[in-house]
């Protein structure tokens, strides 16, 4: 028996962890609710960060934050290198974004989520010194078909063929940024349509890879932390993610090189996270294409989450009803009145 087996049981994240992690993203999403549409993204982020840190502290694991979102805009964050969990149980790397879409939340827009990705200790790429990554994400049909090194038009034609549909029916999610003007033109010139995202390319990437959505591909330059988190999810969905780091300044490039990162290099899913023992959990803050937002229904607060597990290749939806009375006094529930 494996001492090896015992070791595996105790040293690596196991399936029980997933439900514990959902509690943390649920709490972060619920706590962010009073800040929806209130114009203060840092306050929303702080509420979510505090809730997530508190819940993670009760979980049986020894997590190290490899990727904490926030440095880029000096938002409140779970810091890189911070230990989370109660220190007992499996040793994990974690990528965390208490709210991906703080601006969306502050504006009262759709598609804000709270998310955590987890994998075996030492398996996540620490790309924290370089903020941006050029990415391409597609579902299982695009594996071996699409390649970030090829022109977008070629990739779109190849994907349309692999999916057995005309290119006019192919839909591509892209962050709506000036830097993507040419990319957007090229996608449309190839005959495909775009879904321009204000923020949230993790959800965009997952929707591109997930079965049965209207999105076929997610491309463009987004956050590198988001790239690693998306890779944890893609392991469960069987799709493809490739990323290339993009330095905005010479200093940043040098910091990346000093940290052992490579430019002009294509990071595959297995480079972004070397383990297949990955988890990705997300709870909707506001309504979105991936998960619905937090709702108040009479005496309960309803949250909607997804749980993806790399090893089993599963995606599960978790609908949770939380007794609102338990949260009274802790949060302002006025934002939660049923739509
Ligand atoms: C994306 C998006 C995130 O950062 O990764 C983006 O998915 C990239 O940075 O929700 P810019 O906003 O500077 O383009 C976020 O917007 C979060 O900061």
PDB file of N, CA and C in Angstrom, residues 211-309:
ATOM      1  N   UNK A 211     -18.175  22.376 -24.731  1.00  0.00           N
ATOM      2  CA  UNK A 211     -19.112  21.855 -25.723  1.00  0.00           C
ATOM      3  C   UNK A 211     -20.436  22.618 -25.672  1.00  0.00           C
ATOM      4  N   UNK A 212     -20.994  22.889 -26.857  1.00  0.00           N
ATOM      5  CA  UNK A 212     -22.358  23.395 -26.914  1.00  0.00           C
ATOM      6  C   UNK A 212     -22.530  24.887 -26.712  1.00  0.00           C
ATOM      7  N   UNK A 213     -21.462  25.672 -26.854  1.00  0.00           N
ATOM      8  CA  UNK A 213     -21.628  27.132 -26.757  1.00  0.00           C
ATOM      9  C   UNK A 213     -21.605  27.721 -28.168  1.00  0.00           C
ATOM     10  N   UNK A 214     -21.862  29.004 -28.244  1.00  0.00           N
ATOM     11  CA  UNK A 214     -21.862  29.686 -29.544  1.00  0.00           C
ATOM     12  C   UNK A 214     -20.458  30.206 -29.898  1.00  0.00           C
ATOM     13  N   UNK A 215     -19.516  30.083 -28.969  1.00  0.00           N
ATOM     14  CA  UNK A 215     -18.152  30.587 -29.203  1.00  0.00           C
ATOM     15  C   UNK A 215     -17.257  29.439 -29.675  1.00  0.00           C
ATOM     16  N   UNK A 216     -16.528  29.667 -30.763  1.00  0.00           N
ATOM     17  CA  UNK A 216     -15.661  28.621 -31.310  1.00  0.00           C
ATOM     18  C   UNK A 216     -14.197  28.820 -30.961  1.00  0.00           C
ATOM     19  N   UNK A 217     -13.813  30.059 -30.718  1.00  0.00           N
ATOM     20  CA  UNK A 217     -12.393  30.349 -30.488  1.00  0.00           C
ATOM     21  C   UNK A 217     -12.296  31.609 -29.638  1.00  0.00           C
ATOM     22  N   UNK A 218     -11.256  31.678 -28.821  1.00  0.00           N
ATOM     23  CA  UNK A 218     -10.962  32.914 -28.084  1.00  0.00           C
ATOM     24  C   UNK A 218      -9.518  33.269 -28.418  1.00  0.00           C
ATOM     25  N   UNK A 219      -9.283  34.470 -28.895  1.00  0.00           N
ATOM     26  CA  UNK A 219      -7.917  34.864 -29.262  1.00  0.00           C
ATOM     27  C   UNK A 219      -7.595  36.266 -28.793  1.00  0.00           C
ATOM     28  N   UNK A 220      -6.293  36.550 -28.761  1.00  0.00           N
ATOM     29  CA  UNK A 220      -5.843  37.907 -28.492  1.00  0.00           C
ATOM     30  C   UNK A 220      -5.022  38.012 -27.231  1.00  0.00           C
ATOM     31  N   UNK A 221      -4.594  39.253 -26.957  1.00  0.00           N
ATOM     32  CA  UNK A 221      -3.703  39.501 -25.821  1.00  0.00           C
ATOM     33  C   UNK A 221      -4.524  39.845 -24.584  1.00  0.00           C
ATOM     34  N   UNK A 222      -4.362  39.006 -23.574  1.00  0.00           N
ATOM     35  CA  UNK A 222      -5.001  39.241 -22.274  1.00  0.00           C
ATOM     36  C   UNK A 222      -3.961  39.033 -21.194  1.00  0.00           C
ATOM     37  N   UNK A 223      -4.397  38.901 -19.962  1.00  0.00           N
ATOM     38  CA  UNK A 223      -3.458  38.724 -18.868  1.00  0.00           C
ATOM     39  C   UNK A 223      -2.766  37.364 -18.925  1.00  0.00           C
ATOM     40  N   UNK A 224      -1.462  37.332 -18.556  1.00  0.00           N
ATOM     41  CA  UNK A 224      -0.793  36.022 -18.494  1.00  0.00           C
ATOM     42  C   UNK A 224      -1.307  35.183 -17.316  1.00  0.00           C
ATOM     43  N   UNK A 225      -1.650  35.795 -16.156  1.00  0.00           N
ATOM     44  CA  UNK A 225      -2.249  34.963 -15.092  1.00  0.00           C
ATOM     45  C   UNK A 225      -3.500  34.254 -15.585  1.00  0.00           C
ATOM     46  N   UNK A 226      -4.302  34.993 -16.356  1.00  0.00           N
ATOM     47  CA  UNK A 226      -5.536  34.409 -16.883  1.00  0.00           C
ATOM     48  C   UNK A 226      -5.229  33.238 -17.823  1.00  0.00           C
ATOM     49  N   UNK A 227      -4.089  33.324 -18.497  1.00  0.00           N
ATOM     50  CA  UNK A 227      -3.696  32.239 -19.406  1.00  0.00           C
ATOM     51  C   UNK A 227      -3.427  30.948 -18.649  1.00  0.00           C
ATOM     52  N   UNK A 228      -2.721  31.065 -17.522  1.00  0.00           N
ATOM     53  CA  UNK A 228      -2.407  29.869 -16.729  1.00  0.00           C
ATOM     54  C   UNK A 228      -3.692  29.293 -16.110  1.00  0.00           C
ATOM     55  N   UNK A 229      -4.541  30.171 -15.610  1.00  0.00           N
ATOM     56  CA  UNK A 229      -5.811  29.707 -15.029  1.00  0.00           C
ATOM     57  C   UNK A 229      -6.661  29.011 -16.095  1.00  0.00           C
ATOM     58  N   UNK A 230      -6.704  29.604 -17.276  1.00  0.00           N
ATOM     59  CA  UNK A 230      -7.491  28.999 -18.361  1.00  0.00           C
ATOM     60  C   UNK A 230      -6.929  27.615 -18.706  1.00  0.00           C
ATOM     61  N   UNK A 231      -5.604  27.484 -18.685  1.00  0.00           N
ATOM     62  CA  UNK A 231      -4.985  26.190 -19.007  1.00  0.00           C
ATOM     63  C   UNK A 231      -5.461  25.105 -18.035  1.00  0.00           C
ATOM     64  N   UNK A 232      -5.634  25.454 -16.757  1.00  0.00           N
ATOM     65  CA  UNK A 232      -6.124  24.477 -15.766  1.00  0.00           C
ATOM     66  C   UNK A 232      -7.512  23.983 -16.158  1.00  0.00           C
ATOM     67  N   UNK A 233      -8.317  24.882 -16.701  1.00  0.00           N
ATOM     68  CA  UNK A 233      -9.662  24.493 -17.122  1.00  0.00           C
ATOM     69  C   UNK A 233      -9.623  23.687 -18.416  1.00  0.00           C
ATOM     70  N   UNK A 234      -8.754  24.094 -19.320  1.00  0.00           N
ATOM     71  CA  UNK A 234      -8.691  23.423 -20.627  1.00  0.00           C
ATOM     72  C   UNK A 234      -8.280  21.957 -20.460  1.00  0.00           C
ATOM     73  N   UNK A 235      -7.490  21.671 -19.433  1.00  0.00           N
ATOM     74  CA  UNK A 235      -7.098  20.264 -19.190  1.00  0.00           C
ATOM     75  C   UNK A 235      -8.332  19.392 -18.986  1.00  0.00           C
ATOM     76  N   UNK A 236      -9.381  19.977 -18.433  1.00  0.00           N
ATOM     77  CA  UNK A 236     -10.603  19.202 -18.195  1.00  0.00           C
ATOM     78  C   UNK A 236     -11.501  19.148 -19.433  1.00  0.00           C
ATOM     79  N   UNK A 237     -11.318  20.104 -20.319  1.00  0.00           N
ATOM     80  CA  UNK A 237     -12.224  20.207 -21.470  1.00  0.00           C
ATOM     81  C   UNK A 237     -11.658  19.548 -22.721  1.00  0.00           C
ATOM     82  N   UNK A 238     -10.358  19.264 -22.678  1.00  0.00           N
ATOM     83  CA  UNK A 238      -9.752  18.566 -23.811  1.00  0.00           C
ATOM     84  C   UNK A 238      -9.444  19.447 -24.994  1.00  0.00           C
ATOM     85  N   UNK A 239      -9.505  20.760 -24.832  1.00  0.00           N
ATOM     86  CA  UNK A 239      -9.236  21.654 -25.957  1.00  0.00           C
ATOM     87  C   UNK A 239      -7.777  22.034 -26.041  1.00  0.00           C
ATOM     88  N   UNK A 240      -7.529  23.117 -26.730  1.00  0.00           N
ATOM     89  CA  UNK A 240      -6.164  23.590 -26.932  1.00  0.00           C
ATOM     90  C   UNK A 240      -6.029  25.016 -26.427  1.00  0.00           C
ATOM     91  N   UNK A 241      -4.946  25.267 -25.703  1.00  0.00           N
ATOM     92  CA  UNK A 241      -4.566  26.656 -25.400  1.00  0.00           C
ATOM     93  C   UNK A 241      -3.085  26.795 -25.707  1.00  0.00           C
ATOM     94  N   UNK A 242      -2.755  27.866 -26.393  1.00  0.00           N
ATOM     95  CA  UNK A 242      -1.352  28.202 -26.610  1.00  0.00           C
ATOM     96  C   UNK A 242      -1.178  29.666 -26.216  1.00  0.00           C
ATOM     97  N   UNK A 243      -0.020  30.003 -25.667  1.00  0.00           N
ATOM     98  CA  UNK A 243       0.220  31.381 -25.263  1.00  0.00           C
ATOM     99  C   UNK A 243       1.639  31.822 -25.566  1.00  0.00           C
ATOM    100  N   UNK A 244       1.763  33.106 -25.896  1.00  0.00           N
ATOM    101  CA  UNK A 244       3.088  33.719 -26.098  1.00  0.00           C
ATOM    102  C   UNK A 244       3.162  34.967 -25.246  1.00  0.00           C
ATOM    103  N   UNK A 245       4.192  35.057 -24.406  1.00  0.00           N
ATOM    104  CA  UNK A 245       4.302  36.210 -23.511  1.00  0.00           C
ATOM    105  C   UNK A 245       4.605  37.478 -24.297  1.00  0.00           C
ATOM    106  N   UNK A 246       4.010  38.573 -23.860  1.00  0.00           N
ATOM    107  CA  UNK A 246       4.188  39.852 -24.539  1.00  0.00           C
ATOM    108  C   UNK A 246       4.652  40.873 -23.509  1.00  0.00           C
ATOM    109  N   UNK A 247       5.887  41.379 -23.685  1.00  0.00           N
ATOM    110  CA  UNK A 247       6.395  42.401 -22.760  1.00  0.00           C
ATOM    111  C   UNK A 247       5.988  43.776 -23.272  1.00  0.00           C
ATOM    112  N   UNK A 248       5.545  44.631 -22.356  1.00  0.00           N
ATOM    113  CA  UNK A 248       5.128  45.982 -22.764  1.00  0.00           C
ATOM    114  C   UNK A 248       6.302  46.947 -22.792  1.00  0.00           C
ATOM    115  N   UNK A 249       7.346  46.657 -21.996  1.00  0.00           N
ATOM    116  CA  UNK A 249       8.509  47.543 -21.947  1.00  0.00           C
ATOM    117  C   UNK A 249       9.784  46.685 -21.932  1.00  0.00           C
ATOM    118  N   UNK A 250      10.914  47.333 -22.181  1.00  0.00           N
ATOM    119  CA  UNK A 250      12.191  46.608 -22.134  1.00  0.00           C
ATOM    120  C   UNK A 250      12.458  46.083 -20.726  1.00  0.00           C
ATOM    121  N   UNK A 251      12.088  46.911 -19.724  1.00  0.00           N
ATOM    122  CA  UNK A 251      12.275  46.494 -18.326  1.00  0.00           C
ATOM    123  C   UNK A 251      11.507  45.228 -18.019  1.00  0.00           C
ATOM    124  N   UNK A 252      10.269  45.217 -18.487  1.00  0.00           N
ATOM    125  CA  UNK A 252       9.429  44.046 -18.216  1.00  0.00           C
ATOM    126  C   UNK A 252      10.001  42.810 -18.914  1.00  0.00           C
ATOM    127  N   UNK A 253      10.477  43.028 -20.115  1.00  0.00           N
ATOM    128  CA  UNK A 253      11.086  41.920 -20.853  1.00  0.00           C
ATOM    129  C   UNK A 253      12.282  41.356 -20.075  1.00  0.00           C
ATOM    130  N   UNK A 254      13.098  42.280 -19.551  1.00  0.00           N
ATOM    131  CA  UNK A 254      14.276  41.845 -18.797  1.00  0.00           C
ATOM    132  C   UNK A 254      13.874  41.098 -17.531  1.00  0.00           C
ATOM    133  N   UNK A 255      12.846  41.615 -16.841  1.00  0.00           N
ATOM    134  CA  UNK A 255      12.368  40.924 -15.632  1.00  0.00           C
ATOM    135  C   UNK A 255      11.882  39.518 -15.981  1.00  0.00           C
ATOM    136  N   UNK A 256      11.215  39.397 -17.121  1.00  0.00           N
ATOM    137  CA  UNK A 256      10.735  38.088 -17.571  1.00  0.00           C
ATOM    138  C   UNK A 256      11.907  37.154 -17.844  1.00  0.00           C
ATOM    139  N   UNK A 257      12.906  37.672 -18.559  1.00  0.00           N
ATOM    140  CA  UNK A 257      14.076  36.837 -18.879  1.00  0.00           C
ATOM    141  C   UNK A 257      14.791  36.421 -17.595  1.00  0.00           C
ATOM    142  N   UNK A 258      14.920  37.375 -16.645  1.00  0.00           N
ATOM    143  CA  UNK A 258      15.572  37.068 -15.362  1.00  0.00           C
ATOM    144  C   UNK A 258      14.818  35.974 -14.612  1.00  0.00           C
ATOM    145  N   UNK A 259      13.493  35.939 -14.812  1.00  0.00           N
ATOM    146  CA  UNK A 259      12.680  34.933 -14.120  1.00  0.00           C
ATOM    147  C   UNK A 259      12.650  33.607 -14.887  1.00  0.00           C
ATOM    148  N   UNK A 260      13.404  33.560 -15.988  1.00  0.00           N
ATOM    149  CA  UNK A 260      13.494  32.304 -16.744  1.00  0.00           C
ATOM    150  C   UNK A 260      12.378  32.129 -17.765  1.00  0.00           C
ATOM    151  N   UNK A 261      11.643  33.204 -18.016  1.00  0.00           N
ATOM    152  CA  UNK A 261      10.562  33.106 -19.003  1.00  0.00           C
ATOM    153  C   UNK A 261      11.113  33.312 -20.409  1.00  0.00           C
ATOM    154  N   UNK A 262      10.355  32.796 -21.373  1.00  0.00           N
ATOM    155  CA  UNK A 262      10.823  32.882 -22.751  1.00  0.00           C
ATOM    156  C   UNK A 262       9.859  33.711 -23.593  1.00  0.00           C
ATOM    157  N   UNK A 263      10.443  34.530 -24.450  1.00  0.00           N
ATOM    158  CA  UNK A 263       9.625  35.289 -25.388  1.00  0.00           C
ATOM    159  C   UNK A 263       9.777  34.624 -26.756  1.00  0.00           C
ATOM    160  N   UNK A 264       8.911  34.986 -27.663  1.00  0.00           N
ATOM    161  CA  UNK A 264       8.916  34.344 -28.983  1.00  0.00           C
ATOM    162  C   UNK A 264       8.877  32.829 -28.828  1.00  0.00           C
ATOM    163  N   UNK A 265       8.179  32.408 -27.809  1.00  0.00           N
ATOM    164  CA  UNK A 265       8.088  30.977 -27.512  1.00  0.00           C
ATOM    165  C   UNK A 265       6.617  30.647 -27.314  1.00  0.00           C
ATOM    166  N   UNK A 266       6.200  29.528 -27.856  1.00  0.00           N
ATOM    167  CA  UNK A 266       4.799  29.147 -27.680  1.00  0.00           C
ATOM    168  C   UNK A 266       4.669  28.214 -26.476  1.00  0.00           C
ATOM    169  N   UNK A 267       3.969  28.699 -25.471  1.00  0.00           N
ATOM    170  CA  UNK A 267       3.663  27.874 -24.298  1.00  0.00           C
ATOM    171  C   UNK A 267       2.398  27.069 -24.596  1.00  0.00           C
ATOM    172  N   UNK A 268       2.527  25.753 -24.519  1.00  0.00           N
ATOM    173  CA  UNK A 268       1.358  24.881 -24.704  1.00  0.00           C
ATOM    174  C   UNK A 268       0.705  24.682 -23.336  1.00  0.00           C
ATOM    175  N   UNK A 269      -0.463  24.045 -23.332  1.00  0.00           N
ATOM    176  CA  UNK A 269      -1.173  23.813 -22.054  1.00  0.00           C
ATOM    177  C   UNK A 269      -0.250  23.144 -21.033  1.00  0.00           C
ATOM    178  N   UNK A 270       0.535  22.159 -21.497  1.00  0.00           N
ATOM    179  CA  UNK A 270       1.417  21.428 -20.576  1.00  0.00           C
ATOM    180  C   UNK A 270       2.605  22.246 -20.078  1.00  0.00           C
ATOM    181  N   UNK A 271       2.877  23.362 -20.729  1.00  0.00           N
ATOM    182  CA  UNK A 271       3.919  24.265 -20.240  1.00  0.00           C
ATOM    183  C   UNK A 271       3.320  25.247 -19.235  1.00  0.00           C
ATOM    184  N   UNK A 272       2.075  25.628 -19.474  1.00  0.00           N
ATOM    185  CA  UNK A 272       1.421  26.591 -18.583  1.00  0.00           C
ATOM    186  C   UNK A 272       1.115  25.929 -17.243  1.00  0.00           C
ATOM    187  N   UNK A 273       0.724  24.664 -17.302  1.00  0.00           N
ATOM    188  CA  UNK A 273       0.549  23.880 -16.077  1.00  0.00           C
ATOM    189  C   UNK A 273       0.981  22.449 -16.403  1.00  0.00           C
ATOM    190  N   UNK A 274       2.062  22.009 -15.750  1.00  0.00           N
ATOM    191  CA  UNK A 274       2.668  20.731 -16.161  1.00  0.00           C
ATOM    192  C   UNK A 274       1.865  19.525 -15.671  1.00  0.00           C
ATOM    193  N   UNK A 275       1.051  19.721 -14.639  1.00  0.00           N
ATOM    194  CA  UNK A 275       0.287  18.592 -14.092  1.00  0.00           C
ATOM    195  C   UNK A 275      -1.054  18.451 -14.798  1.00  0.00           C
ATOM    196  N   UNK A 276      -1.564  17.211 -14.858  1.00  0.00           N
ATOM    197  CA  UNK A 276      -2.931  17.012 -15.337  1.00  0.00           C
ATOM    198  C   UNK A 276      -3.904  16.994 -14.173  1.00  0.00           C
ATOM    199  N   UNK A 277      -3.348  17.048 -12.971  1.00  0.00           N
ATOM    200  CA  UNK A 277      -4.193  17.047 -11.778  1.00  0.00           C
ATOM    201  C   UNK A 277      -4.590  18.492 -11.456  1.00  0.00           C
ATOM    202  N   UNK A 278      -5.502  19.010 -12.268  1.00  0.00           N
ATOM    203  CA  UNK A 278      -5.891  20.415 -12.143  1.00  0.00           C
ATOM    204  C   UNK A 278      -7.363  20.543 -11.760  1.00  0.00           C
ATOM    205  N   UNK A 279      -7.640  21.616 -11.093  1.00  0.00           N
ATOM    206  CA  UNK A 279      -9.025  21.986 -10.793  1.00  0.00           C
ATOM    207  C   UNK A 279      -9.235  23.424 -11.207  1.00  0.00           C
ATOM    208  N   UNK A 280     -10.431  23.689 -11.655  1.00  0.00           N
ATOM    209  CA  UNK A 280     -10.796  25.077 -11.925  1.00  0.00           C
ATOM    210  C   UNK A 280     -12.211  25.262 -11.405  1.00  0.00           C
ATOM    211  N   UNK A 281     -12.412  26.248 -10.562  1.00  0.00           N
ATOM    212  CA  UNK A 281     -13.774  26.524 -10.089  1.00  0.00           C
ATOM    213  C   UNK A 281     -14.070  28.007 -10.279  1.00  0.00           C
ATOM    214  N   UNK A 282     -15.309  28.287 -10.630  1.00  0.00           N
ATOM    215  CA  UNK A 282     -15.725  29.680 -10.807  1.00  0.00           C
ATOM    216  C   UNK A 282     -17.175  29.831 -10.393  1.00  0.00           C
ATOM    217  N   UNK A 283     -17.474  30.964  -9.778  1.00  0.00           N
ATOM    218  CA  UNK A 283     -18.848  31.314  -9.420  1.00  0.00           C
ATOM    219  C   UNK A 283     -19.184  32.637 -10.091  1.00  0.00           C
ATOM    220  N   UNK A 284     -20.384  32.753 -10.624  1.00  0.00           N
ATOM    221  CA  UNK A 284     -20.801  33.999 -11.267  1.00  0.00           C
ATOM    222  C   UNK A 284     -21.015  35.092 -10.236  1.00  0.00           C
ATOM    223  N   UNK A 285     -20.479  36.273 -10.524  1.00  0.00           N
ATOM    224  CA  UNK A 285     -20.794  37.456  -9.712  1.00  0.00           C
ATOM    225  C   UNK A 285     -21.992  38.136 -10.377  1.00  0.00           C
ATOM    226  N   UNK A 286     -21.801  38.544 -11.635  1.00  0.00           N
ATOM    227  CA  UNK A 286     -22.934  39.025 -12.436  1.00  0.00           C
ATOM    228  C   UNK A 286     -23.241  37.956 -13.477  1.00  0.00           C
ATOM    229  N   UNK A 287     -24.405  38.047 -14.102  1.00  0.00           N
ATOM    230  CA  UNK A 287     -24.798  37.048 -15.109  1.00  0.00           C
ATOM    231  C   UNK A 287     -23.788  37.005 -16.252  1.00  0.00           C
ATOM    232  N   UNK A 288     -23.580  35.832 -16.800  1.00  0.00           N
ATOM    233  CA  UNK A 288     -22.661  35.743 -17.921  1.00  0.00           C
ATOM    234  C   UNK A 288     -22.878  34.480 -18.731  1.00  0.00           C
ATOM    235  N   UNK A 289     -22.106  34.362 -19.802  1.00  0.00           N
ATOM    236  CA  UNK A 289     -22.243  33.224 -20.696  1.00  0.00           C
ATOM    237  C   UNK A 289     -21.740  31.920 -20.084  1.00  0.00           C
ATOM    238  N   UNK A 290     -20.919  32.024 -19.044  1.00  0.00           N
ATOM    239  CA  UNK A 290     -20.371  30.820 -18.419  1.00  0.00           C
ATOM    240  C   UNK A 290     -21.233  30.385 -17.239  1.00  0.00           C
ATOM    241  N   UNK A 291     -21.552  31.311 -16.386  1.00  0.00           N
ATOM    242  CA  UNK A 291     -22.373  31.037 -15.193  1.00  0.00           C
ATOM    243  C   UNK A 291     -23.271  32.238 -14.913  1.00  0.00           C
ATOM    244  N   UNK A 292     -24.403  31.952 -14.288  1.00  0.00           N
ATOM    245  CA  UNK A 292     -25.298  33.036 -13.890  1.00  0.00           C
ATOM    246  C   UNK A 292     -24.743  33.741 -12.657  1.00  0.00           C
ATOM    247  N   UNK A 293     -25.177  34.952 -12.430  1.00  0.00           N
ATOM    248  CA  UNK A 293     -24.718  35.725 -11.284  1.00  0.00           C
ATOM    249  C   UNK A 293     -25.469  35.380 -10.011  1.00  0.00           C
ATOM    250  N   UNK A 294     -25.059  36.015  -8.926  1.00  0.00           N
ATOM    251  CA  UNK A 294     -25.697  35.792  -7.618  1.00  0.00           C
ATOM    252  C   UNK A 294     -27.120  36.350  -7.665  1.00  0.00           C
ATOM    253  N   UNK A 295     -28.074  35.586  -7.133  1.00  0.00           N
ATOM    254  CA  UNK A 295     -29.485  35.997  -7.118  1.00  0.00           C
ATOM    255  C   UNK A 295     -30.058  35.883  -5.725  1.00  0.00           C
ATOM    256  N   UNK A 296     -30.970  36.772  -5.412  1.00  0.00           N
ATOM    257  CA  UNK A 296     -31.733  36.619  -4.178  1.00  0.00           C
ATOM    258  C   UNK A 296     -33.086  36.056  -4.545  1.00  0.00           C
ATOM    259  N   UNK A 297     -33.481  34.968  -3.903  1.00  0.00           N
ATOM    260  CA  UNK A 297     -34.809  34.393  -4.123  1.00  0.00           C
ATOM    261  C   UNK A 297     -35.439  34.184  -2.757  1.00  0.00           C
ATOM    262  N   UNK A 298     -36.268  35.129  -2.356  1.00  0.00           N
ATOM    263  CA  UNK A 298     -36.918  35.037  -1.052  1.00  0.00           C
ATOM    264  C   UNK A 298     -35.886  34.883   0.042  1.00  0.00           C
ATOM    265  N   UNK A 299     -35.982  33.808   0.820  1.00  0.00           N
ATOM    266  CA  UNK A 299     -35.074  33.667   1.961  1.00  0.00           C
ATOM    267  C   UNK A 299     -33.679  33.165   1.587  1.00  0.00           C
ATOM    268  N   UNK A 300     -33.458  32.906   0.300  1.00  0.00           N
ATOM    269  CA  UNK A 300     -32.147  32.345  -0.051  1.00  0.00           C
ATOM    270  C   UNK A 300     -31.371  33.231  -1.025  1.00  0.00           C
ATOM    271  N   UNK A 301     -30.079  33.029  -1.000  1.00  0.00           N
ATOM    272  CA  UNK A 301     -29.191  33.634  -1.999  1.00  0.00           C
ATOM    273  C   UNK A 301     -28.718  32.478  -2.864  1.00  0.00           C
ATOM    274  N   UNK A 302     -28.946  32.570  -4.168  1.00  0.00           N
ATOM    275  CA  UNK A 302     -28.562  31.460  -5.040  1.00  0.00           C
ATOM    276  C   UNK A 302     -27.292  31.794  -5.809  1.00  0.00           C
ATOM    277  N   UNK A 303     -26.336  30.876  -5.762  1.00  0.00           N
ATOM    278  CA  UNK A 303     -25.111  31.051  -6.551  1.00  0.00           C
ATOM    279  C   UNK A 303     -25.007  29.928  -7.584  1.00  0.00           C
ATOM    280  N   UNK A 304     -24.364  30.252  -8.689  1.00  0.00           N
ATOM    281  CA  UNK A 304     -24.137  29.250  -9.734  1.00  0.00           C
ATOM    282  C   UNK A 304     -22.632  29.154 -10.000  1.00  0.00           C
ATOM    283  N   UNK A 305     -22.125  27.926  -9.967  1.00  0.00           N
ATOM    284  CA  UNK A 305     -20.678  27.726 -10.134  1.00  0.00           C
ATOM    285  C   UNK A 305     -20.414  26.586 -11.108  1.00  0.00           C
ATOM    286  N   UNK A 306     -19.196  26.555 -11.610  1.00  0.00           N
ATOM    287  CA  UNK A 306     -18.743  25.385 -12.354  1.00  0.00           C
ATOM    288  C   UNK A 306     -17.480  24.835 -11.685  1.00  0.00           C
ATOM    289  N   UNK A 307     -17.337  23.537 -11.781  1.00  0.00           N
ATOM    290  CA  UNK A 307     -16.174  22.850 -11.218  1.00  0.00           C
ATOM    291  C   UNK A 307     -15.605  21.968 -12.322  1.00  0.00           C
ATOM    292  N   UNK A 308     -14.372  22.222 -12.695  1.00  0.00           N
ATOM    293  CA  UNK A 308     -13.740  21.407 -13.738  1.00  0.00           C
ATOM    294  C   UNK A 308     -12.581  20.646 -13.121  1.00  0.00           C
ATOM    295  N   UNK A 309     -12.452  19.381 -13.507  1.00  0.00           N
ATOM    296  CA  UNK A 309     -11.379  18.568 -12.950  1.00  0.00           C
ATOM    297  C   UNK A 309     -10.592  17.941 -14.094  1.00  0.00           C
TER     298      UNK A 309
END
